[in-house]
């Protein structure tokens, strides 16, 4: 089943652009922190769709959608209708039809080839643009990863510092309790009495 059978040449040319833009907007809204990778994926999607369109055109080169109207298809004359010798030339009709059919296929391929090359050129330019974009995206991703690592290291250092302070606070609390213990035995609840004086 040909899903693109009813799609015209102009619409087929617009489809890769529309698909790449919709993909970039959807994924960009979904993951706004990964815009650099989203842009790269959109360019690669555009290149893949154009390459697919070129293959589709070459597979259906005899479709009249790719015809520019410059070369009209040929038709083979019927030799069997020739006076007097027509009955002898009748077997040549099928051979002539085959030859003319081959010529028509060649003309159709000749007209479809520039259309396919246009799609391939767009795909090639997109692939060329994807190389510096990939380097840029990798650099941005590396910088963001280093920032995340540095933030995690700072967080871990803060946690370690809080743990040390908590241990120190526990020691201070435990040492304060041991210094505030009761008096030695024999002095509990004792009152200090005055010495008797001699009269």
PDB file of C-alpha atoms in Angstrom:
ATOM      1  CA  UNK A   1       0.000   0.000   0.000  1.00  0.00           C
ATOM      2  CA  UNK A   2       1.457   3.326  -1.101  1.00  0.00           C
ATOM      3  CA  UNK A   3       0.832   5.788   1.739  1.00  0.00           C
ATOM      4  CA  UNK A   4       2.362   8.645  -0.263  1.00  0.00           C
ATOM      5  CA  UNK A   5       0.497   7.853  -3.467  1.00  0.00           C
ATOM      6  CA  UNK A   6      -1.773  10.888  -3.171  1.00  0.00           C
ATOM      7  CA  UNK A   7       0.981  13.286  -2.101  1.00  0.00           C
ATOM      8  CA  UNK A   8       2.076  15.765  -4.738  1.00  0.00           C
ATOM      9  CA  UNK A   9       5.669  16.691  -5.475  1.00  0.00           C
ATOM     10  CA  UNK A  10       5.401  20.057  -3.694  1.00  0.00           C
ATOM     11  CA  UNK A  11       3.816  18.523  -0.596  1.00  0.00           C
ATOM     12  CA  UNK A  12       6.470  15.803  -0.503  1.00  0.00           C
ATOM     13  CA  UNK A  13       9.106  18.525  -0.605  1.00  0.00           C
ATOM     14  CA  UNK A  14       7.510  20.276   2.417  1.00  0.00           C
ATOM     15  CA  UNK A  15       6.961  17.136   4.522  1.00  0.00           C
ATOM     16  CA  UNK A  16      10.580  16.745   5.798  1.00  0.00           C
ATOM     17  CA  UNK A  17      10.648  20.389   6.904  1.00  0.00           C
ATOM     18  CA  UNK A  18       7.295  20.115   8.668  1.00  0.00           C
ATOM     19  CA  UNK A  19       8.224  16.847  10.399  1.00  0.00           C
ATOM     20  CA  UNK A  20      11.583  18.202  11.599  1.00  0.00           C
ATOM     21  CA  UNK A  21      10.021  21.426  12.936  1.00  0.00           C
ATOM     22  CA  UNK A  22       7.189  19.596  14.721  1.00  0.00           C
ATOM     23  CA  UNK A  23       9.694  17.162  16.242  1.00  0.00           C
ATOM     24  CA  UNK A  24      11.935  20.005  17.432  1.00  0.00           C
ATOM     25  CA  UNK A  25       9.040  21.892  19.023  1.00  0.00           C
ATOM     26  CA  UNK A  26       7.532  18.822  20.702  1.00  0.00           C
ATOM     27  CA  UNK A  27      10.771  17.462  22.132  1.00  0.00           C
ATOM     28  CA  UNK A  28      12.007  20.966  22.976  1.00  0.00           C
ATOM     29  CA  UNK A  29       8.919  21.616  25.083  1.00  0.00           C
ATOM     30  CA  UNK A  30       9.166  18.177  26.662  1.00  0.00           C
ATOM     31  CA  UNK A  31      12.874  18.412  27.530  1.00  0.00           C
ATOM     32  CA  UNK A  32      13.906  22.075  27.449  1.00  0.00           C
ATOM     33  CA  UNK A  33      17.286  21.361  29.035  1.00  0.00           C
ATOM     34  CA  UNK A  34      18.313  19.182  26.082  1.00  0.00           C
ATOM     35  CA  UNK A  35      17.745  21.722  23.301  1.00  0.00           C
ATOM     36  CA  UNK A  36      21.204  21.145  21.819  1.00  0.00           C
ATOM     37  CA  UNK A  37      20.538  17.426  21.376  1.00  0.00           C
ATOM     38  CA  UNK A  38      17.012  18.155  20.142  1.00  0.00           C
ATOM     39  CA  UNK A  39      18.382  20.433  17.421  1.00  0.00           C
ATOM     40  CA  UNK A  40      20.859  17.773  16.321  1.00  0.00           C
ATOM     41  CA  UNK A  41      18.160  15.097  16.250  1.00  0.00           C
ATOM     42  CA  UNK A  42      15.901  17.368  14.180  1.00  0.00           C
ATOM     43  CA  UNK A  43      18.626  17.938  11.577  1.00  0.00           C
ATOM     44  CA  UNK A  44      19.328  14.197  11.363  1.00  0.00           C
ATOM     45  CA  UNK A  45      15.599  13.491  11.045  1.00  0.00           C
ATOM     46  CA  UNK A  46      15.396  16.021   8.198  1.00  0.00           C
ATOM     47  CA  UNK A  47      18.323  14.315   6.451  1.00  0.00           C
ATOM     48  CA  UNK A  48      16.787  10.859   6.875  1.00  0.00           C
ATOM     49  CA  UNK A  49      13.369  11.950   5.582  1.00  0.00           C
ATOM     50  CA  UNK A  50      14.891  13.571   2.500  1.00  0.00           C
ATOM     51  CA  UNK A  51      16.939  10.452   1.778  1.00  0.00           C
ATOM     52  CA  UNK A  52      13.785   8.375   2.176  1.00  0.00           C
ATOM     53  CA  UNK A  53      11.926  10.673  -0.219  1.00  0.00           C
ATOM     54  CA  UNK A  54      14.707  10.275  -2.796  1.00  0.00           C
ATOM     55  CA  UNK A  55      14.494   6.491  -2.532  1.00  0.00           C
ATOM     56  CA  UNK A  56      10.707   6.669  -2.854  1.00  0.00           C
ATOM     57  CA  UNK A  57      10.980   8.778  -6.024  1.00  0.00           C
ATOM     58  CA  UNK A  58      13.464   6.364  -7.593  1.00  0.00           C
ATOM     59  CA  UNK A  59      11.304   3.371  -6.690  1.00  0.00           C
ATOM     60  CA  UNK A  60       8.281   4.990  -8.358  1.00  0.00           C
ATOM     61  CA  UNK A  61      10.105   6.789 -11.168  1.00  0.00           C
ATOM     62  CA  UNK A  62       7.331   6.016 -13.655  1.00  0.00           C
ATOM     63  CA  UNK A  63       4.836   8.022 -11.578  1.00  0.00           C
ATOM     64  CA  UNK A  64       3.551  11.057 -13.552  1.00  0.00           C
ATOM     65  CA  UNK A  65       4.066  13.251 -10.444  1.00  0.00           C
ATOM     66  CA  UNK A  66       7.787  13.502 -11.238  1.00  0.00           C
ATOM     67  CA  UNK A  67       7.204  14.342 -14.892  1.00  0.00           C
ATOM     68  CA  UNK A  68       8.128  17.864 -15.935  1.00  0.00           C
ATOM     69  CA  UNK A  69       6.128  17.554 -19.149  1.00  0.00           C
ATOM     70  CA  UNK A  70       9.179  18.059 -21.355  1.00  0.00           C
ATOM     71  CA  UNK A  71       9.378  14.498 -22.689  1.00  0.00           C
ATOM     72  CA  UNK A  72       6.013  12.991 -23.562  1.00  0.00           C
ATOM     73  CA  UNK A  73       5.694   9.219 -23.600  1.00  0.00           C
ATOM     74  CA  UNK A  74       5.992   7.484 -26.945  1.00  0.00           C
ATOM     75  CA  UNK A  75       3.516   5.097 -28.491  1.00  0.00           C
ATOM     76  CA  UNK A  76       4.400   2.287 -30.848  1.00  0.00           C
ATOM     77  CA  UNK A  77       2.690   2.209 -34.257  1.00  0.00           C
ATOM     78  CA  UNK A  78       0.787  -0.881 -35.172  1.00  0.00           C
ATOM     79  CA  UNK A  79       2.496  -2.715 -38.018  1.00  0.00           C
ATOM     80  CA  UNK A  80      -0.324  -5.161 -38.403  1.00  0.00           C
ATOM     81  CA  UNK A  81      -2.447  -2.446 -39.974  1.00  0.00           C
ATOM     82  CA  UNK A  82      -0.024  -1.987 -42.855  1.00  0.00           C
ATOM     83  CA  UNK A  83      -1.673  -2.716 -46.217  1.00  0.00           C
ATOM     84  CA  UNK A  84      -0.754  -5.944 -48.011  1.00  0.00           C
ATOM     85  CA  UNK A  85       2.142  -6.964 -45.670  1.00  0.00           C
ATOM     86  CA  UNK A  86       0.372  -6.229 -42.380  1.00  0.00           C
ATOM     87  CA  UNK A  87      -0.311  -9.857 -41.567  1.00  0.00           C
ATOM     88  CA  UNK A  88       3.388 -10.642 -41.914  1.00  0.00           C
ATOM     89  CA  UNK A  89       4.449  -7.747 -39.680  1.00  0.00           C
ATOM     90  CA  UNK A  90       1.988  -8.535 -36.884  1.00  0.00           C
ATOM     91  CA  UNK A  91       4.548 -10.554 -34.810  1.00  0.00           C
ATOM     92  CA  UNK A  92       6.740  -7.457 -34.719  1.00  0.00           C
ATOM     93  CA  UNK A  93       4.105  -5.450 -32.835  1.00  0.00           C
ATOM     94  CA  UNK A  94       4.935  -7.007 -29.447  1.00  0.00           C
ATOM     95  CA  UNK A  95       8.669  -6.515 -29.969  1.00  0.00           C
ATOM     96  CA  UNK A  96       8.114  -2.897 -30.961  1.00  0.00           C
ATOM     97  CA  UNK A  97       5.881  -2.370 -27.934  1.00  0.00           C
ATOM     98  CA  UNK A  98       8.651  -3.697 -25.694  1.00  0.00           C
ATOM     99  CA  UNK A  99      11.193  -1.346 -27.261  1.00  0.00           C
ATOM    100  CA  UNK A 100       8.920   1.687 -26.932  1.00  0.00           C
ATOM    101  CA  UNK A 101       8.072   0.659 -23.335  1.00  0.00           C
ATOM    102  CA  UNK A 102      11.775   0.567 -22.497  1.00  0.00           C
ATOM    103  CA  UNK A 103      12.263   4.003 -24.044  1.00  0.00           C
ATOM    104  CA  UNK A 104       9.324   5.372 -22.037  1.00  0.00           C
ATOM    105  CA  UNK A 105      10.779   3.929 -18.812  1.00  0.00           C
ATOM    106  CA  UNK A 106      14.116   5.559 -19.597  1.00  0.00           C
ATOM    107  CA  UNK A 107      12.411   8.909 -20.201  1.00  0.00           C
ATOM    108  CA  UNK A 108      10.438   8.569 -16.956  1.00  0.00           C
ATOM    109  CA  UNK A 109      13.619   7.759 -15.022  1.00  0.00           C
ATOM    110  CA  UNK A 110      15.347  10.705 -16.682  1.00  0.00           C
ATOM    111  CA  UNK A 111      12.594  13.016 -15.429  1.00  0.00           C
ATOM    112  CA  UNK A 112      12.462  11.511 -11.914  1.00  0.00           C
ATOM    113  CA  UNK A 113      16.226  11.571 -11.401  1.00  0.00           C
ATOM    114  CA  UNK A 114      16.521  15.382 -10.857  1.00  0.00           C
ATOM    115  CA  UNK A 115      13.701  15.224  -8.300  1.00  0.00           C
ATOM    116  CA  UNK A 116      15.489  12.455  -6.402  1.00  0.00           C
ATOM    117  CA  UNK A 117      18.781  14.356  -6.618  1.00  0.00           C
ATOM    118  CA  UNK A 118      17.118  17.436  -5.094  1.00  0.00           C
ATOM    119  CA  UNK A 119      16.068  15.354  -2.085  1.00  0.00           C
ATOM    120  CA  UNK A 120      19.519  13.786  -1.851  1.00  0.00           C
ATOM    121  CA  UNK A 121      21.150  17.234  -1.995  1.00  0.00           C
ATOM    122  CA  UNK A 122      18.958  18.473   0.862  1.00  0.00           C
ATOM    123  CA  UNK A 123      19.852  15.356   2.840  1.00  0.00           C
ATOM    124  CA  UNK A 124      23.557  15.891   2.170  1.00  0.00           C
ATOM    125  CA  UNK A 125      23.481  19.520   3.266  1.00  0.00           C
ATOM    126  CA  UNK A 126      21.663  18.506   6.445  1.00  0.00           C
ATOM    127  CA  UNK A 127      24.312  15.880   7.173  1.00  0.00           C
ATOM    128  CA  UNK A 128      27.070  18.435   6.625  1.00  0.00           C
ATOM    129  CA  UNK A 129      25.345  20.820   9.019  1.00  0.00           C
ATOM    130  CA  UNK A 130      24.973  18.039  11.590  1.00  0.00           C
ATOM    131  CA  UNK A 131      28.759  17.637  12.060  1.00  0.00           C
ATOM    132  CA  UNK A 132      29.469  21.078  13.613  1.00  0.00           C
ATOM    133  CA  UNK A 133      26.130  20.882  15.388  1.00  0.00           C
ATOM    134  CA  UNK A 134      27.148  17.532  16.909  1.00  0.00           C
ATOM    135  CA  UNK A 135      30.463  19.027  18.089  1.00  0.00           C
ATOM    136  CA  UNK A 136      28.622  21.990  19.610  1.00  0.00           C
ATOM    137  CA  UNK A 137      26.054  19.739  21.292  1.00  0.00           C
ATOM    138  CA  UNK A 138      28.800  17.494  22.687  1.00  0.00           C
ATOM    139  CA  UNK A 139      30.641  20.550  24.060  1.00  0.00           C
ATOM    140  CA  UNK A 140      27.493  21.905  25.693  1.00  0.00           C
ATOM    141  CA  UNK A 141      26.681  18.468  27.124  1.00  0.00           C
ATOM    142  CA  UNK A 142      30.220  18.103  28.500  1.00  0.00           C
ATOM    143  CA  UNK A 143      30.056  21.550  30.120  1.00  0.00           C
ATOM    144  CA  UNK A 144      26.681  20.790  31.684  1.00  0.00           C
ATOM    145  CA  UNK A 145      27.968  17.445  32.960  1.00  0.00           C
ATOM    146  CA  UNK A 146      30.987  19.129  34.551  1.00  0.00           C
ATOM    147  CA  UNK A 147      28.714  21.653  36.233  1.00  0.00           C
ATOM    148  CA  UNK A 148      26.494  18.880  37.576  1.00  0.00           C
ATOM    149  CA  UNK A 149      29.552  17.011  38.849  1.00  0.00           C
ATOM    150  CA  UNK A 150      30.900  20.139  40.532  1.00  0.00           C
ATOM    151  CA  UNK A 151      27.506  20.842  42.124  1.00  0.00           C
ATOM    152  CA  UNK A 152      27.308  17.248  43.367  1.00  0.00           C
ATOM    153  CA  UNK A 153      30.824  17.494  44.801  1.00  0.00           C
ATOM    154  CA  UNK A 154      29.888  20.698  46.638  1.00  0.00           C
ATOM    155  CA  UNK A 155      26.733  19.056  47.944  1.00  0.00           C
ATOM    156  CA  UNK A 156      28.679  16.022  49.128  1.00  0.00           C
ATOM    157  CA  UNK A 157      31.262  18.263  50.807  1.00  0.00           C
ATOM    158  CA  UNK A 158      28.478  20.152  52.583  1.00  0.00           C
ATOM    159  CA  UNK A 159      26.950  16.868  53.738  1.00  0.00           C
ATOM    160  CA  UNK A 160      30.330  15.646  55.026  1.00  0.00           C
ATOM    161  CA  UNK A 161      30.851  18.929  56.866  1.00  0.00           C
ATOM    162  CA  UNK A 162      27.395  18.686  58.433  1.00  0.00           C
ATOM    163  CA  UNK A 163      28.148  15.125  59.517  1.00  0.00           C
ATOM    164  CA  UNK A 164      31.371  16.227  61.206  1.00  0.00           C
ATOM    165  CA  UNK A 165      29.621  19.102  62.954  1.00  0.00           C
ATOM    166  CA  UNK A 166      26.870  16.737  64.090  1.00  0.00           C
ATOM    167  CA  UNK A 167      29.427  14.292  65.505  1.00  0.00           C
ATOM    168  CA  UNK A 168      31.230  17.143  67.281  1.00  0.00           C
ATOM    169  CA  UNK A 169      27.942  18.377  68.715  1.00  0.00           C
ATOM    170  CA  UNK A 170      27.113  14.877  69.949  1.00  0.00           C
ATOM    171  CA  UNK A 171      30.500  14.650  71.687  1.00  0.00           C
ATOM    172  CA  UNK A 172      30.044  18.021  73.320  1.00  0.00           C
ATOM    173  CA  UNK A 173      26.592  17.077  74.557  1.00  0.00           C
ATOM    174  CA  UNK A 174      27.834  13.738  75.935  1.00  0.00           C
ATOM    175  CA  UNK A 175      30.864  15.347  77.642  1.00  0.00           C
ATOM    176  CA  UNK A 176      28.640  18.035  79.189  1.00  0.00           C
ATOM    177  CA  UNK A 177      26.395  15.405  80.709  1.00  0.00           C
ATOM    178  CA  UNK A 178      29.305  13.479  82.193  1.00  0.00           C
ATOM    179  CA  UNK A 179      30.680  16.675  83.854  1.00  0.00           C
ATOM    180  CA  UNK A 180      27.316  17.462  85.392  1.00  0.00           C
ATOM    181  CA  UNK A 181      27.016  14.173  87.340  1.00  0.00           C
ATOM    182  CA  UNK A 182      26.087  13.994  91.068  1.00  0.00           C
ATOM    183  CA  UNK A 183      28.580  14.687  93.859  1.00  0.00           C
ATOM    184  CA  UNK A 184      30.731  11.835  95.184  1.00  0.00           C
ATOM    185  CA  UNK A 185      29.144   9.339  97.625  1.00  0.00           C
ATOM    186  CA  UNK A 186      28.873  10.445 101.256  1.00  0.00           C
ATOM    187  CA  UNK A 187      28.181  14.096 100.403  1.00  0.00           C
ATOM    188  CA  UNK A 188      24.740  13.748  98.988  1.00  0.00           C
ATOM    189  CA  UNK A 189      22.103  15.801 100.831  1.00  0.00           C
ATOM    190  CA  UNK A 190      24.668  16.806 103.506  1.00  0.00           C
ATOM    191  CA  UNK A 191      24.485  20.144 105.258  1.00  0.00           C
ATOM    192  CA  UNK A 192      27.524  22.176 106.297  1.00  0.00           C
ATOM    193  CA  UNK A 193      27.280  22.704 110.134  1.00  0.00           C
ATOM    194  CA  UNK A 194      29.219  25.408 111.959  1.00  0.00           C
ATOM    195  CA  UNK A 195      32.049  24.339 114.238  1.00  0.00           C
ATOM    196  CA  UNK A 196      31.302  24.579 118.038  1.00  0.00           C
ATOM    197  CA  UNK A 197      33.259  27.395 119.706  1.00  0.00           C
ATOM    198  CA  UNK A 198      34.920  27.187 123.133  1.00  0.00           C
ATOM    199  CA  UNK A 199      33.376  29.282 125.874  1.00  0.00           C
TER     200      UNK A 199
END
